[in-house]
Coordinates of C-alpha atoms in Angstrom, one line a residue:
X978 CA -3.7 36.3 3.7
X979 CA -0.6 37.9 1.9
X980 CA 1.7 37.1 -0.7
X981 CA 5.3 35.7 -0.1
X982 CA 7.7 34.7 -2.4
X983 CA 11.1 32.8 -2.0
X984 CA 14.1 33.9 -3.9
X985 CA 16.9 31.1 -5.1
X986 CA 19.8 31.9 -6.9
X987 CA 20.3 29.5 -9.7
X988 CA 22.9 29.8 -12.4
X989 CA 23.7 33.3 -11.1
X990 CA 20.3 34.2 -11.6
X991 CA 17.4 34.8 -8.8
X992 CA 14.3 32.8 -9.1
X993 CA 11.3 34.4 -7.5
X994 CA 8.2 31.2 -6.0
X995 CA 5.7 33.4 -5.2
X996 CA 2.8 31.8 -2.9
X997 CA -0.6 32.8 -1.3
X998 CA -0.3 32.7 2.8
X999 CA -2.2 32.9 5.5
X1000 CA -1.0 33.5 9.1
X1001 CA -1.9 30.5 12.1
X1002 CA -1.2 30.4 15.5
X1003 CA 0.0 27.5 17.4
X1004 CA 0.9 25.8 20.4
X1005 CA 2.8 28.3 22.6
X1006 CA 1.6 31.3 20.8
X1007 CA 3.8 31.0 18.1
X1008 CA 2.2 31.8 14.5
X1009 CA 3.9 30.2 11.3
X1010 CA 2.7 30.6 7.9
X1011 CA 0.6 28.2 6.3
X1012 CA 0.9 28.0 2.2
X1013 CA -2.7 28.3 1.0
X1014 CA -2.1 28.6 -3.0
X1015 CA 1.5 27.8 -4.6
X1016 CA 1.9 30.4 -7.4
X1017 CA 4.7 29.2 -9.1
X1018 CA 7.7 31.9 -10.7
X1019 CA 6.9 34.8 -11.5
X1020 CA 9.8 37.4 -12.5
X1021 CA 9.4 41.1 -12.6
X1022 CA 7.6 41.2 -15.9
X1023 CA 5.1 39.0 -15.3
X1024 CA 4.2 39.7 -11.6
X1025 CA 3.2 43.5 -13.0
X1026 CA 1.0 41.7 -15.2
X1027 CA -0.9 39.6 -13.1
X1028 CA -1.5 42.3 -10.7
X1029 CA -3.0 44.0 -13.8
X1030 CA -5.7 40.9 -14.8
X1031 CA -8.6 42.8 -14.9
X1032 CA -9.8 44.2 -18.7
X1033 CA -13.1 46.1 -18.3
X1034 CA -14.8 47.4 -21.5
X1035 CA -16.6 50.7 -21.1
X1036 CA -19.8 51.5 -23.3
X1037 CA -18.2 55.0 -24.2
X1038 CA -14.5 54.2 -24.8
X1039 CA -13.4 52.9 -27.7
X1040 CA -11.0 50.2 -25.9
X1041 CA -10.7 48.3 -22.6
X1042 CA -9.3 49.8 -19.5
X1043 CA -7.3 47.8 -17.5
X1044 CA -8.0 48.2 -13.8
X1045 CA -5.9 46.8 -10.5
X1046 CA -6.6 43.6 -9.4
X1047 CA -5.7 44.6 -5.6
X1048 CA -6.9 48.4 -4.7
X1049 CA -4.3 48.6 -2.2
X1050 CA -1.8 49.1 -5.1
X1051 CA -3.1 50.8 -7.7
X1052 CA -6.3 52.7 -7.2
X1053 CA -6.3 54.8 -10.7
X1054 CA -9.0 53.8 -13.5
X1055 CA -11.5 52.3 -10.9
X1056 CA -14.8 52.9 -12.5
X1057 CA -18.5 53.3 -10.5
X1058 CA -19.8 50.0 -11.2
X1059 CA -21.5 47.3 -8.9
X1060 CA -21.0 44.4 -11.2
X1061 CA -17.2 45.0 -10.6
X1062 CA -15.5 42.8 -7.8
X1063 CA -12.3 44.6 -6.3
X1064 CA -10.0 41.9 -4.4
X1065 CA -8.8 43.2 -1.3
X1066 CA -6.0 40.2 -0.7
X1067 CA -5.3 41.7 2.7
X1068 CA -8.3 41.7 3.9
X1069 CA -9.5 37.9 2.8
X1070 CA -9.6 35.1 5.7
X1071 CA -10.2 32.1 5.1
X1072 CA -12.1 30.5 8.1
X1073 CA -11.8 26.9 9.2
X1074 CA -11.8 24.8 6.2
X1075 CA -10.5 21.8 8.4
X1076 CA -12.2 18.9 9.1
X1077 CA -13.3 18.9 12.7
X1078 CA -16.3 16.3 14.1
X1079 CA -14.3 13.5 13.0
X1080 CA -10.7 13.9 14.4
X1081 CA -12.1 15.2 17.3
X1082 CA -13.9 11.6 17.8
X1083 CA -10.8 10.0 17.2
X1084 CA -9.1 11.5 19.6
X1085 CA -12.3 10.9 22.4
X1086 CA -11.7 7.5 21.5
X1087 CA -7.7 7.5 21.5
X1088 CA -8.3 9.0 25.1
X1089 CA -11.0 7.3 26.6
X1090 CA -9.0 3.9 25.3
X1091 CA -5.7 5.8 27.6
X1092 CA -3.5 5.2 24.0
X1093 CA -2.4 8.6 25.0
X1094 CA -1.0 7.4 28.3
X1095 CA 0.3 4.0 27.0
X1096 CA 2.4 5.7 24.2
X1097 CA 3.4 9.0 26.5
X1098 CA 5.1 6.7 28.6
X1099 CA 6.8 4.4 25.7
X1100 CA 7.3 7.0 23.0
X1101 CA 7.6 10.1 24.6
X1102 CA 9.6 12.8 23.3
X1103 CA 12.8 13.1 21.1
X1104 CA 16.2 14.9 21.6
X1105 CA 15.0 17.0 18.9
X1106 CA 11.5 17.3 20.9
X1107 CA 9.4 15.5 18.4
X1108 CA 6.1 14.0 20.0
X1109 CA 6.4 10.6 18.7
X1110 CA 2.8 9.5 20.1
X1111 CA 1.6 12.3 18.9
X1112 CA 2.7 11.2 15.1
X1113 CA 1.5 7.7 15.6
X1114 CA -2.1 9.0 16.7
X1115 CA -2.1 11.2 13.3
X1116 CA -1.3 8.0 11.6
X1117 CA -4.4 6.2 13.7
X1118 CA -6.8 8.8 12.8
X1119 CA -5.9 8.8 9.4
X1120 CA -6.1 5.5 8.7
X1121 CA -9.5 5.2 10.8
X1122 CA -10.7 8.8 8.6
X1123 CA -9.3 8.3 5.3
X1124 CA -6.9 5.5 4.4
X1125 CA -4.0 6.4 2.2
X1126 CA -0.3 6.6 1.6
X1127 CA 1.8 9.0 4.4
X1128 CA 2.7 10.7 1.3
X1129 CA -0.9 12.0 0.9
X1130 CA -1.2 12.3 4.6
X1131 CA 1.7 14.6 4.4
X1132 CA 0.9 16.7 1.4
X1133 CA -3.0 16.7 2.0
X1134 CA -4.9 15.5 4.6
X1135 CA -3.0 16.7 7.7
X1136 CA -3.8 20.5 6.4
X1137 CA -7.6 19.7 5.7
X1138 CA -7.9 18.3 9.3
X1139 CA -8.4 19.9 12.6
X1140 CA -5.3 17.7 13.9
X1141 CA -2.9 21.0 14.9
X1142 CA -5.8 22.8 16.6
X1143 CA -6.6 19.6 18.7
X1144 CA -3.1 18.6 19.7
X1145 CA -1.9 21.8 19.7
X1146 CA 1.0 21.1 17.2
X1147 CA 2.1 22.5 13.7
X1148 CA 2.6 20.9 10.9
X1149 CA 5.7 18.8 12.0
X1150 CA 3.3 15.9 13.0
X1151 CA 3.3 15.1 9.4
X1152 CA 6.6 15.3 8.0
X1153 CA 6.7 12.8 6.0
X1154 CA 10.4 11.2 7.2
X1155 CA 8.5 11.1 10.6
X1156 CA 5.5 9.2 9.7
X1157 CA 8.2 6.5 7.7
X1158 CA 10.0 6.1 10.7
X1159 CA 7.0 6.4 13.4
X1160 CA 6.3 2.0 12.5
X1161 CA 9.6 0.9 13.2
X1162 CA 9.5 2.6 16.6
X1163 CA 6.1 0.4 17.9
X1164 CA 7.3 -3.2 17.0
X1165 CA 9.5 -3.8 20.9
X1166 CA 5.8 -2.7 21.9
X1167 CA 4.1 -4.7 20.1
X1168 CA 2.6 -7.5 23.0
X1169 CA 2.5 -4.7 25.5
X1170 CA -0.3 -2.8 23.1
X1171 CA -2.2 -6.0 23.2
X1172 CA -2.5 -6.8 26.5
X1173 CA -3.6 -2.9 26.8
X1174 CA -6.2 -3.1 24.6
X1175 CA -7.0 -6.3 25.6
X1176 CA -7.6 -4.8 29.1
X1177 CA -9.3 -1.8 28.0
X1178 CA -12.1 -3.5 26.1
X1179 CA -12.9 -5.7 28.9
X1180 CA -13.0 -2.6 31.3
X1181 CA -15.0 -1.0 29.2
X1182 CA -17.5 -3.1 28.0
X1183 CA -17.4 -6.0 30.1
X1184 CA -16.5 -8.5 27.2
X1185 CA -15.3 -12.2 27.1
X1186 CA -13.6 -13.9 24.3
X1187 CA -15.3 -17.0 23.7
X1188 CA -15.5 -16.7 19.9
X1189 CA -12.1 -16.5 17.8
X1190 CA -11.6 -15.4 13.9
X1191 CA -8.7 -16.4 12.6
X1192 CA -7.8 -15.5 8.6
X1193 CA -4.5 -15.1 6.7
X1194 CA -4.7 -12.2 3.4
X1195 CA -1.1 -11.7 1.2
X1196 CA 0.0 -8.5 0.1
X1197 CA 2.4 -8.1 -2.6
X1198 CA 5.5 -5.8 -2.9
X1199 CA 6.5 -4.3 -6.7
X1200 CA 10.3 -4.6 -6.5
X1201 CA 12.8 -6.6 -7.1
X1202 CA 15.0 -9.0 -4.8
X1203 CA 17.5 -9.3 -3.6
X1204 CA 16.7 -8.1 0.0
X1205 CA 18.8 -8.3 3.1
X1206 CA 19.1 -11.3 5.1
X1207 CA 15.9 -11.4 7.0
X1208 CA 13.6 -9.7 5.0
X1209 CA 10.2 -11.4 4.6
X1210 CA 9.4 -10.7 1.1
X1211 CA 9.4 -14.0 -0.3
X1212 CA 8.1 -15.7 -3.6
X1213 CA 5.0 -17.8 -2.9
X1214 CA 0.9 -18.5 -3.2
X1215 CA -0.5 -15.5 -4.3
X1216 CA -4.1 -14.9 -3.3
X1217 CA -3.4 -11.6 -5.8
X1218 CA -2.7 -13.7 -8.5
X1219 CA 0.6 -12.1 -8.9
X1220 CA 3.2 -15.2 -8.8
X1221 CA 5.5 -12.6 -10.3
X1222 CA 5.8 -10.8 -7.2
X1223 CA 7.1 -10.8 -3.7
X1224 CA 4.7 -11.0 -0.8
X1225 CA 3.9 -10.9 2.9
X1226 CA 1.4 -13.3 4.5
X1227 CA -0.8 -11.5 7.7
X1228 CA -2.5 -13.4 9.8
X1229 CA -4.7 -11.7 12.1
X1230 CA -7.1 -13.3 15.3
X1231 CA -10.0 -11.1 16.0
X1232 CA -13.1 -11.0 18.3
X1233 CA -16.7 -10.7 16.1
X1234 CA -17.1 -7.5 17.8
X1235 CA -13.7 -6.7 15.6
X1236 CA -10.9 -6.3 18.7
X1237 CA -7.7 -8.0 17.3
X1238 CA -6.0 -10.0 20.2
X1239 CA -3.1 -10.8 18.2
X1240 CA -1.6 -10.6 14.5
X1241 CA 1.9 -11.6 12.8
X1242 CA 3.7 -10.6 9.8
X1243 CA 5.0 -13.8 8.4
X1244 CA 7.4 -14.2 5.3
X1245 CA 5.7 -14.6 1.9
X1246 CA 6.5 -18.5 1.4
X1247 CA 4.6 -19.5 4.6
X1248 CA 2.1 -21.9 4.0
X1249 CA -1.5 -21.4 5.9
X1250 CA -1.7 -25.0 7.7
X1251 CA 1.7 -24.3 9.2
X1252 CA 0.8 -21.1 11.2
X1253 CA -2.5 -22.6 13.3
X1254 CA -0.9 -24.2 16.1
X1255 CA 1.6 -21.3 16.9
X1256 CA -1.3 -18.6 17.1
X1257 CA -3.4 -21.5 19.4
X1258 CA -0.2 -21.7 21.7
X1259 CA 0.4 -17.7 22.0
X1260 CA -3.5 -16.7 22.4
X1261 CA -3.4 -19.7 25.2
X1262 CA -0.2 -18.0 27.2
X1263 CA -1.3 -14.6 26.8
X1264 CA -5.2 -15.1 28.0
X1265 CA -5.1 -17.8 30.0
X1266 CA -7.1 -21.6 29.2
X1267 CA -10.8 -20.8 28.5
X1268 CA -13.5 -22.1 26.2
X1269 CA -13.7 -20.6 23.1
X1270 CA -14.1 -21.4 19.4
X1271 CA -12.5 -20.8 16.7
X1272 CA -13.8 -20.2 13.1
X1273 CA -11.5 -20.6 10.6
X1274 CA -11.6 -21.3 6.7
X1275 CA -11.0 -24.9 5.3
X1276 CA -7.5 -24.4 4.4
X1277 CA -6.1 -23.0 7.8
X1278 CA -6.3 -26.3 10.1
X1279 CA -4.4 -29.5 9.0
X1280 CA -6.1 -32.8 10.7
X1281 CA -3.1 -33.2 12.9
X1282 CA -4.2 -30.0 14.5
X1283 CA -7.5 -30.7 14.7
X1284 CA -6.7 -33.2 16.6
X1285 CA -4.7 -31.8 19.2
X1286 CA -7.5 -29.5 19.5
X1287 CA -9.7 -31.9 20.3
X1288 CA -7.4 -34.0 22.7
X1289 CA -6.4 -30.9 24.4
X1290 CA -8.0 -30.2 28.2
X1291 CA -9.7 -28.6 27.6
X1292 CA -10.8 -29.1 24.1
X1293 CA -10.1 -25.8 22.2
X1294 CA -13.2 -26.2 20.3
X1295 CA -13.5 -25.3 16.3
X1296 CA -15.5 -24.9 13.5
X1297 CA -14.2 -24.7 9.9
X1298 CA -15.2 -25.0 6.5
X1299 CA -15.2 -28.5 4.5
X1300 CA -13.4 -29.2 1.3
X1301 CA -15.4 -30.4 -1.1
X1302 CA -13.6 -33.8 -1.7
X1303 CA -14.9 -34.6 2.2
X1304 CA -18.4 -33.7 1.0
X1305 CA -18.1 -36.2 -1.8
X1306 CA -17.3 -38.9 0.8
X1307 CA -20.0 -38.3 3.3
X1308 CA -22.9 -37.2 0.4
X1309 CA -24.4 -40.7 0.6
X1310 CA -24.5 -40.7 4.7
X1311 CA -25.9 -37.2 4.0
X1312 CA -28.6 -37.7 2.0
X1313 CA -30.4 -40.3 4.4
X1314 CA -30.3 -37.7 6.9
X1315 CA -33.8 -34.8 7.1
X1316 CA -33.2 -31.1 6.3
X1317 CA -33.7 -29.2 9.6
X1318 CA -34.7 -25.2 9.8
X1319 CA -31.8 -23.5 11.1
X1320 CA -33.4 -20.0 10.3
X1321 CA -35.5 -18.4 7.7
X1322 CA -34.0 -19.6 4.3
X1323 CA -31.5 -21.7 6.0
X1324 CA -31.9 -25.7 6.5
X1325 CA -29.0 -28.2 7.4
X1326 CA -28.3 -31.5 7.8
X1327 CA -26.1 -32.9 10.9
X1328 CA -23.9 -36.1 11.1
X1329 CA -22.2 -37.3 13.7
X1330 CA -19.1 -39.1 13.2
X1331 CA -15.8 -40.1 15.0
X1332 CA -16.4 -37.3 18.0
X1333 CA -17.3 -34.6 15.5
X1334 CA -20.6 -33.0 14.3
X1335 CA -20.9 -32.1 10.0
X1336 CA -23.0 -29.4 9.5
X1337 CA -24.3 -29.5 5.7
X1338 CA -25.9 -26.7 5.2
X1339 CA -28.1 -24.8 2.5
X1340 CA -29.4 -21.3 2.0
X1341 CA -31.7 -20.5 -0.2
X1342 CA -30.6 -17.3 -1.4
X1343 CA -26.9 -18.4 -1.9
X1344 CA -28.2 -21.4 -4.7
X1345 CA -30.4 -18.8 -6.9
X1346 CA -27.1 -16.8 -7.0
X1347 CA -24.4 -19.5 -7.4
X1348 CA -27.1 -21.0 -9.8
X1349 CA -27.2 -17.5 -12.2
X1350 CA -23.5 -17.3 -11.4
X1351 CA -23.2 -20.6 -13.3
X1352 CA -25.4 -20.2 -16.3
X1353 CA -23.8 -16.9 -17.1
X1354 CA -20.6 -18.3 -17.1
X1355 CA -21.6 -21.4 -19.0
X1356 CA -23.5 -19.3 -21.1
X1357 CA -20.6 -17.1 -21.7
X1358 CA -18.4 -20.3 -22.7
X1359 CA -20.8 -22.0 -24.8
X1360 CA -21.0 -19.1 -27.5
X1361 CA -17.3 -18.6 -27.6
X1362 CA -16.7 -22.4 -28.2
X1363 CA -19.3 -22.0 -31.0
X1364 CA -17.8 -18.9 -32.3
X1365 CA -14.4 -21.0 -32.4
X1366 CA -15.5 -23.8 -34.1
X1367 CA -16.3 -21.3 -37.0
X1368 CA -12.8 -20.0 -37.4
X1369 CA -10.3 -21.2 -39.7
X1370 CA -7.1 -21.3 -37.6
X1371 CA -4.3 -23.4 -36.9
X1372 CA -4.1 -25.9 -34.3
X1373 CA -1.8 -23.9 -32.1
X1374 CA -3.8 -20.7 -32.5
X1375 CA -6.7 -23.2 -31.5
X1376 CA -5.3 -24.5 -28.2
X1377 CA -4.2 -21.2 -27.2
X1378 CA -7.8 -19.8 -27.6
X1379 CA -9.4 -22.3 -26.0
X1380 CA -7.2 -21.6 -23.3
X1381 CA -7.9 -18.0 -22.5
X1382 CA -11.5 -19.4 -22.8
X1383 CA -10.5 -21.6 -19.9
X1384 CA -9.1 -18.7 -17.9
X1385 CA -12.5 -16.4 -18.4
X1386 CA -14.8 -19.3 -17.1
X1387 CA -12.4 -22.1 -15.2
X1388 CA -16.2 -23.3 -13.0
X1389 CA -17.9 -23.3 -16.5
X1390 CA -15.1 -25.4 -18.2
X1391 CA -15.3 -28.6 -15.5
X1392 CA -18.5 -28.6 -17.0
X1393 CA -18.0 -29.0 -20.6
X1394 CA -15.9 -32.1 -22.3
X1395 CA -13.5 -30.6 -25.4
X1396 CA -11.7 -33.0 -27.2
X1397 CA -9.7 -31.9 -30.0
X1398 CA -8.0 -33.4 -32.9
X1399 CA -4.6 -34.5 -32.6
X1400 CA -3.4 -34.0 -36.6
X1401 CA -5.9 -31.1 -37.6
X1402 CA -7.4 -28.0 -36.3
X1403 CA -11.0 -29.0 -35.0
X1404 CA -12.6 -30.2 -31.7
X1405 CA -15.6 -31.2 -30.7
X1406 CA -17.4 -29.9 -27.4
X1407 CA -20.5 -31.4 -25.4
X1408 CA -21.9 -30.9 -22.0
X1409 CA -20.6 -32.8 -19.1
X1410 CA -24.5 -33.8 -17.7
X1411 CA -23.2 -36.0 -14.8
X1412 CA -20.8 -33.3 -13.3
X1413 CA -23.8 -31.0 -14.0
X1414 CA -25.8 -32.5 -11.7
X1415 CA -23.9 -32.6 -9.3
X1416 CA -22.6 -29.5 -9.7
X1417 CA -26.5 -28.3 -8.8
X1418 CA -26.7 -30.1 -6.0
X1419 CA -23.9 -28.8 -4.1
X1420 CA -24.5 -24.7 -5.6
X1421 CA -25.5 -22.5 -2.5
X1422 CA -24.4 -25.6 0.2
X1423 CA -21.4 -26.2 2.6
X1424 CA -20.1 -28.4 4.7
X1425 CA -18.8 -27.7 8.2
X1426 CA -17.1 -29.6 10.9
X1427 CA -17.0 -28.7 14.2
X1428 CA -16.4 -30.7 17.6
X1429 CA -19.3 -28.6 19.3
X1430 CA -21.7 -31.7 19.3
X1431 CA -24.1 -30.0 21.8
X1432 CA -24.8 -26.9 19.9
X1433 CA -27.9 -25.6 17.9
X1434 CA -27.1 -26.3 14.0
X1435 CA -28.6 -22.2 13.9
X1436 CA -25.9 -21.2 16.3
X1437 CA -23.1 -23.1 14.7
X1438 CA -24.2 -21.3 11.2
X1439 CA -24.5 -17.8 12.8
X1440 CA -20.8 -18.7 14.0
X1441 CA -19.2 -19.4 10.7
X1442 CA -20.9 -16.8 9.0
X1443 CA -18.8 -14.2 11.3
X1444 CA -16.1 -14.8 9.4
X1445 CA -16.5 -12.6 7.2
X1446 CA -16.0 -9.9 9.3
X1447 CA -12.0 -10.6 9.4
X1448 CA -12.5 -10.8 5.6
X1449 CA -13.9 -7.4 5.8
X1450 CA -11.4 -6.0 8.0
X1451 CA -8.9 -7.4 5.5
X1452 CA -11.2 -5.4 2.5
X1453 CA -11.0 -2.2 4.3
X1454 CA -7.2 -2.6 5.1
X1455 CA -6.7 -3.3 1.6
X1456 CA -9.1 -2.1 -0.8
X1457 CA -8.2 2.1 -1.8
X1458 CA -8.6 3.5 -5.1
X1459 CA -5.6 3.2 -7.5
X1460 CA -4.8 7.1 -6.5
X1461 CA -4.9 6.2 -2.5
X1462 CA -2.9 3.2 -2.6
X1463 CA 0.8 4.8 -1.6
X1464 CA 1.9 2.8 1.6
X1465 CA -1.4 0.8 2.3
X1466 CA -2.8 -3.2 1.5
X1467 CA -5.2 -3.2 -1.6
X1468 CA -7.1 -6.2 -1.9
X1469 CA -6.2 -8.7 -4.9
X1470 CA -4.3 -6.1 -6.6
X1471 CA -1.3 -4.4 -4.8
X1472 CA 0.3 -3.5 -1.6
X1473 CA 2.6 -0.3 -2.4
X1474 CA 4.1 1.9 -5.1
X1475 CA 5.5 4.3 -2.4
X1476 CA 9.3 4.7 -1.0
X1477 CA 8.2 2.1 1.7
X1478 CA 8.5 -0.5 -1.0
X1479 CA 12.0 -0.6 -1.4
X1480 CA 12.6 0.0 2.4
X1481 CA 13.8 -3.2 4.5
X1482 CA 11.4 -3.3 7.5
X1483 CA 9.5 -6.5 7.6
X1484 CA 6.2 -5.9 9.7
X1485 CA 5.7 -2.8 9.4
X1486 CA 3.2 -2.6 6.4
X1487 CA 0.2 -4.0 9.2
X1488 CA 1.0 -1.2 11.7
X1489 CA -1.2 0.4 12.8
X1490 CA -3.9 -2.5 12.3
X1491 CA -4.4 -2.7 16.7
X1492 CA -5.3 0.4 17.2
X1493 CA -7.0 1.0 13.8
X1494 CA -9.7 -1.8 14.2
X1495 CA -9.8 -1.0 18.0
X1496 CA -11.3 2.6 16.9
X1497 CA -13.4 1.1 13.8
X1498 CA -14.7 -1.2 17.1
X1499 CA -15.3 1.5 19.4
X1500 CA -17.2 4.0 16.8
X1501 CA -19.2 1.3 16.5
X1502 CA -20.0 0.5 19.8
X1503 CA -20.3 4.4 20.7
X1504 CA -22.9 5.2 17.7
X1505 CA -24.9 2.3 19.1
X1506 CA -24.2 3.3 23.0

């Protein structure tokens, strides 16, 4: 390593940046210098003073005695000691302090899946001989390694990884206009990567897709319309609970084993019910007619569609979650019917009616939680209304504390009646005991539907609960520390505070979600291979 400064002239003056350096060599045999430590500016004065840092106080002098920090250039005043440590800077290496095991996994996996073919061939190479499939599997194996903004890709991670010695690049993988502009070159290839993938997996593993996840997450944008004509970013339902902001809506079909077979960017006012039947259509033209079954949540399917599903040949079989207002209409049908053990801690109920089986189910383990869940919260509401009924305040200040007492425990607050005066600043509060009850009877149980009459009730709950694997594909996707957020979905809170906000591209926040979950797939399969 050496030192190397940079002179710019500035006001008719020269500004010296020194930095610490190191030589690397590259693809082609070329070396370039790699910044290890950025010094700052340093003028004249002050660069004679830091190569003198070093005060040493002798037991027989009276003061200290400065001594050179590098011997090479200034050797006077060295003293015999041992304890002393003389910094040779030309003679320090630093010696692979790069990531290694991991990328090189990566990139197994981004062979042995022939991504490096499949993008050769589409991507290939600019006028200005930039590998583009070369950026795009930097951005893969980043967002497989260490999800986070391009911007930290750029500054950070792309120097702490092994990603030059393994591709046999420099640093102009990473630039960080390169990596912006990397998604808007893979949406034409969009169905192409699918079918790839799609192919792959089946070669490699011998899979079938009988099972379907389908799920829909939001992710909100902090700026400010208006946008250009087509842009998704649209005012609607916020599953952030951030009304004040536009958002995107992603819905995403995936395997259990985590393969995603297809996924859509759609504008932020799209309602969930409306998308089903398109992604039933596509998945049915692209794959061909098969059985399979699809799990969804209770607020993806309308009835009409259910329907068609059921009338279709042949029937695309389903199973989805029940709102509770069906549950209230089949509880007394339901509680003629004997509890059945679907699996340790797990007992259902089934009822067939009208060419459909309702699987009530109950686990054990989800009513003690749901149950403490509830008497904390109630618990929680109960002293506050008591602490409120003590105060002297004014009926406005009133209603507007009861209501942030509302917002802290909404479950708790069904379950307590308030009535409060209408000409003076008092209410009165008691328990709600019938809405308790059944508020009991239903904590740790769900309702499903399905049109799979012929299956085990044990199956059919092992089916549902795979849902949660979208949900945590969506997590991981989504959910980075405040400082890792740049360009990447958070969960419930925000989806960028980078440049890529107030850029116009509509799908490309989800990119590269394919081949990310792909990898996350095939680690998985590979640790357990």
């Amino acid at each position: 390593m050496f030192l190397r400064f940079k002179i710019r002239r500035k006001d008719g003056k020269e500004h010296r940046y020194w930095s610490v350096v190191e030589n690397t060599r590259v693809a082609g045999g070329r070396v370039v210098q790699r910044p290890v430590l950025y010094l700052g500016e340093i003028n004249d004065t002050q660069n004679l003073a830091w190569r003198k840092s070093i005060e040493v106080l002798d037991a027989g002098a009276a003061g200290p005695r400065t001594l050179s920090l590098f011997p090479e250039d200034r050797c006077d005043g060295l003293l015999p000691d041992a304890s002393i440590v003389r910094l040779k800077l030309s003679e320090l290496r630093l010696r692979r302090p790069r990531q290694w095991g991991a990328c090189w996994l990566a990139l197994m996996l981004w062979r042995e899946l022939q991504l490096d073919l499949f993008w050769a061939k589409r991507l290939g190479v600019s006028r200005k001989g930039t590998r583009w499939d070369q950026v795009l599997f930097v951005l893969v194996a980043y967002r497989l390694l260490a999800p986070g903004s391009e911007w930290r890709l750029h500054r950070e991670w792309f120097a702490r990884s092994a990603m030059m010695d393994l591709l046999g690049a420099g640093s102009e993988l990473a630039e960080i206009h390169k990596l912006y502009r990397c998604h808007d070159r893979l949406l034409t290839h969009k169905q192409a990567v699918f079918d790839h993938l799609v192919g792959r997996w089946r070669d490699l593993f011998n899979v079938s897709f009988d099972v379907l996840l389908y799920d829909l997450t939001s992710t909100y944008f902090e700026a400010d319309p208006p946008f250009p004509e087509g842009d998704k970013r649209r005012y609607g339902y916020s599953r952030d609970h951030r009304p004040d902001c536009v958002q995107i809506v992603i819905a995403l079909v995936v395997t259990p084993e985590g393969l995603p077979l297809a996924y859509e960017v759609l504008p932020g006012n799209t309602s969930d019910k409306t998308t089903l039947r398109g992604f039933l259509e596509r998945i049915e033209r692209q794959y061909g007619k098969a059985r399979r079954v699809w799990l969804m949540d209770r607020g993806v399917p309308t009835e009409e569609v259910l329907a068609e599903m059921r009338a279709a040949d042949p029937p695309v079989h389903y199973l989805v979650g029940t709102p509770k207002g069906r549950l209230t209409r089949l509880e007394k049908h339901l509680i003629a019917k004997p509890w059945q053990e679907a699996r340790p801690g797990v007992q259902v109920k089934l009822l067939q009616q009208e060419g459909e089986l309702y699987v009530f189910a109950q686990s054990i383990d989800r009513v003690a939680k749901e149950r403490a869940m509830r008497r904390r919260q109630l618990k929680r509401l109960w002293a506050r209304l008591k602490q409120l009924s003590t105060m002297e305040l004014t009926r406005e200040e009133l209603l507007m504390k009861l209501g942030a007492a509302r917002d802290q425990s909404r479950k708790a607050w069904r379950l307590v009646v308030i009535e409060v005066a209408v000409d003076s600043p008092t209410f009165s509060y008691r328990l709600d005991r019938k809405k308790l009850r059944q508020a009991r009877r239903r904590e740790g149980r769900y309702l499903l539907r399905t049109n799979l009459v012929e299956e085990d009730p044990a199956k059919l709950w092992s089916h549902y609960l795979l849902l949660v694997a979208v949900e945590e594909a969506f997590k991981n996707l989504k959910s980075l520390p405040p400082r890792r957020r740049g360009a990447t979905l958070r969960s419930g809170r925000s989806f960028t505070r980078s440049r890529r906000a107030s850029r116009p591209t509509s799908s490309s926040p989800s990119w590269p979600i394919a081949c990310t979950s792909l990898l996350r797939g095939g680690c998985a399969l590979w640790h357990r291979g």
